[in-house]
């Protein structure tokens, strides 16, 4: 559904973005070299890149990366499944919604990192610790969006389904769920970013296996370029995850207003 | 047959009570096309939702083919005014028409037949793969009509279905309803606020008073069965009938003001 645009502003935007990134790298390269910052705290970009290449050649790096990705994906999957299920059930029963509203509003703002001591108590430095934090943070993102989505069901569409004698299940499957789907995607996209933040945090603070732990190790052993290289990797992961979520959203929601609008603009 | 007896509906919000329908009694015979017309805000939509089993009346009862309505009855289809919200935007035209048939457990081959026939009947033969939002308002309402027709209802309720389309499209759709009614022998109750439309379409017109609503008057429309937008609307008999309905609606409004 892509259309050729006059003057191709999308292409120009990409070009400008690349130029901006190159500029940033140049600044990072020059600042330590010109002595503006201490090289011990910010090595030049070229040395960070070199450290990155070195990391990419080591098996430990890939193990850590896959540990982080597994914790992220597993935690996100659990949170999304639980959030969607809870959201649909709570959202479609008004009494349940009223009953849980205050509890949700109380539990939701608790920062996941406040649960680090609990996670350590329960799981030590295992994957379980990371999962607990990731799930807790991601779950609310999904749940709240699904609740909004269910509340957004058009009464006319719902009455149409009722008038054609749809069963309760068919009304959920064919009216409630498609209406909530754009919200679910928003929830998943938000949860995916939060899940990464929490996965890295847990590894960094608790020392459960993954990139976060490697960053802490690099810092402790004063391998500063390596530390920066790993930070760059986490940044790239964030970008990729967001890109993945947005692409998926656009593909699956071609019928939806928010996506249609972007296409025709 | 659709029987409405002593129908009353009072909305309650907190301690405030609003009587939307006071006492409605009328009958729509099998195969009849009856138009319900009334001043705006007279509770037409409330009435229709009670008839469709979507809203429980406070008193009185509604019977379809002798069976009391306590939920959406079998063999009934509703065409809503808000076609854009009544069609599912996440499904194309074909799937929109097919979904109620699937719910009704119509076998697959028969579903295909019904979809094709009904889309042909409303003049949307080539649009099965389009999404509702890709169509004009008039075409969207045609899809909603096709969906209702494919469902093979014995009773068809239409709630101001053409209130939101332009005048020319509206004339076409009115003729479409007459044509479908004659061809399918379905019982139609057509709710409208448009006096000309009610006379042009109906075999009978039931006029409602202002809220709290009662039946103001009923009128047999003795125009020929073959009607068309030019000659019928210029027919002196048509003008006499529309004047009669108009007077009654005006009288209803005056009564309400008193």
CSV table of C-alpha atoms in Angstrom, one decimal, chain B residues 48-157:
chain,number,residue,atom,x,y,z
B,48,UNK,CA,-37.5,0.0,17.2
B,49,UNK,CA,-35.1,-1.2,19.8
B,50,UNK,CA,-38.0,-2.7,21.8
B,51,UNK,CA,-39.3,-4.4,18.7
B,52,UNK,CA,-35.9,-5.8,17.9
B,53,UNK,CA,-35.5,-7.3,21.4
B,54,UNK,CA,-32.5,-5.1,22.1
B,55,UNK,CA,-34.3,-3.2,24.9
B,56,UNK,CA,-36.8,-4.5,27.4
B,57,UNK,CA,-40.0,-2.5,27.6
B,58,UNK,CA,-41.3,-1.3,30.9
B,59,UNK,CA,-44.8,-2.6,30.2
B,60,UNK,CA,-46.8,-4.1,27.3
B,61,UNK,CA,-45.6,-6.7,24.9
B,62,UNK,CA,-44.3,-7.3,21.4
B,63,UNK,CA,-45.0,-10.4,19.5
B,64,UNK,CA,-43.4,-11.7,16.4
B,65,UNK,CA,-45.4,-14.4,14.6
B,66,UNK,CA,-47.2,-15.0,17.9
B,67,UNK,CA,-44.1,-15.4,20.0
B,68,UNK,CA,-43.3,-12.8,22.7
B,69,UNK,CA,-40.1,-11.0,22.2
B,70,UNK,CA,-37.7,-11.2,25.1
B,71,UNK,CA,-34.4,-11.0,23.1
B,72,UNK,CA,-33.6,-10.5,19.4
B,73,UNK,CA,-36.1,-12.8,17.7
B,74,UNK,CA,-35.4,-15.4,15.1
B,75,UNK,CA,-36.1,-14.4,11.5
B,76,UNK,CA,-35.7,-10.7,12.1
B,77,UNK,CA,-33.0,-8.4,10.7
B,78,UNK,CA,-32.4,-4.8,11.5
B,79,UNK,CA,-30.9,-2.1,9.3
B,80,UNK,CA,-29.6,0.8,11.4
B,81,UNK,CA,-29.3,4.4,10.5
B,82,UNK,CA,-25.6,4.5,11.3
B,83,UNK,CA,-24.4,2.2,8.5
B,84,UNK,CA,-20.8,3.3,9.0
B,85,UNK,CA,-20.9,1.9,12.5
B,86,UNK,CA,-23.1,-1.0,11.9
B,87,UNK,CA,-20.8,-2.6,9.3
B,88,UNK,CA,-17.6,-4.1,10.6
B,89,UNK,CA,-14.7,-2.0,9.2
B,90,UNK,CA,-12.2,-4.9,9.7
B,91,UNK,CA,-14.1,-7.1,7.2
B,92,UNK,CA,-14.7,-6.7,3.5
B,93,UNK,CA,-18.2,-6.5,2.0
B,94,UNK,CA,-18.4,-10.2,1.4
B,95,UNK,CA,-17.4,-11.1,5.0
B,96,UNK,CA,-19.7,-8.6,6.4
B,97,UNK,CA,-22.6,-10.2,4.6
B,98,UNK,CA,-21.5,-13.7,5.4
B,99,UNK,CA,-20.9,-13.4,9.1
B,100,UNK,CA,-24.6,-13.4,10.2
B,101,UNK,CA,-25.1,-16.4,7.9
B,102,UNK,CA,-22.3,-18.3,9.6
B,103,UNK,CA,-23.8,-17.5,13.0
B,104,UNK,CA,-27.1,-18.8,11.7
B,105,UNK,CA,-25.2,-22.0,10.6
B,106,UNK,CA,-26.1,-21.7,6.9
B,107,UNK,CA,-24.1,-24.3,4.9
B,108,UNK,CA,-21.2,-22.9,3.0
B,109,UNK,CA,-22.6,-23.4,-0.5
B,110,UNK,CA,-25.9,-21.8,0.4
B,111,UNK,CA,-24.0,-18.9,1.9
B,112,UNK,CA,-22.2,-18.3,-1.3
B,113,UNK,CA,-25.5,-18.2,-3.2
B,114,UNK,CA,-27.1,-15.9,-0.7
B,115,UNK,CA,-24.1,-13.5,-0.7
B,116,UNK,CA,-24.1,-13.3,-4.5
B,117,UNK,CA,-27.9,-12.9,-4.8
B,118,UNK,CA,-28.1,-10.2,-2.2
B,119,UNK,CA,-25.2,-8.2,-3.5
B,120,UNK,CA,-26.7,-8.4,-7.0
B,121,UNK,CA,-30.0,-7.3,-5.6
B,122,UNK,CA,-28.6,-4.1,-4.1
B,123,UNK,CA,-26.4,-3.4,-7.2
B,124,UNK,CA,-23.0,-4.2,-5.6
B,125,UNK,CA,-22.0,-7.1,-7.7
B,126,UNK,CA,-18.4,-6.0,-8.2
B,127,UNK,CA,-17.8,-4.7,-4.7
B,128,UNK,CA,-17.5,-8.0,-2.6
B,129,UNK,CA,-13.8,-7.6,-2.0
B,130,UNK,CA,-14.0,-3.9,-1.0
B,131,UNK,CA,-13.9,-2.7,2.6
B,132,UNK,CA,-16.9,-0.7,3.8
B,133,UNK,CA,-14.8,2.4,4.3
B,134,UNK,CA,-13.8,2.4,0.7
B,135,UNK,CA,-17.4,2.8,-0.4
B,136,UNK,CA,-19.6,5.9,-0.4
B,137,UNK,CA,-22.3,6.3,2.2
B,138,UNK,CA,-25.1,5.2,-0.1
B,139,UNK,CA,-23.1,2.1,-1.1
B,140,UNK,CA,-22.4,1.3,2.6
B,141,UNK,CA,-26.1,1.4,3.4
B,142,UNK,CA,-26.6,-0.9,0.4
B,143,UNK,CA,-24.2,-3.4,2.0
B,144,UNK,CA,-26.1,-3.2,5.2
B,145,UNK,CA,-29.3,-3.9,3.3
B,146,UNK,CA,-27.7,-6.8,1.4
B,147,UNK,CA,-26.5,-8.2,4.8
B,148,UNK,CA,-30.1,-8.1,6.1
B,149,UNK,CA,-31.6,-9.5,2.9
B,150,UNK,CA,-29.1,-12.4,2.7
B,151,UNK,CA,-30.1,-13.3,6.3
B,152,UNK,CA,-33.6,-14.2,4.8
B,153,UNK,CA,-35.6,-12.5,7.5
B,154,UNK,CA,-39.3,-12.8,7.7
B,155,UNK,CA,-39.4,-9.4,9.3
B,156,UNK,CA,-37.1,-6.5,8.4
B,157,UNK,CA,-36.8,-3.4,10.7
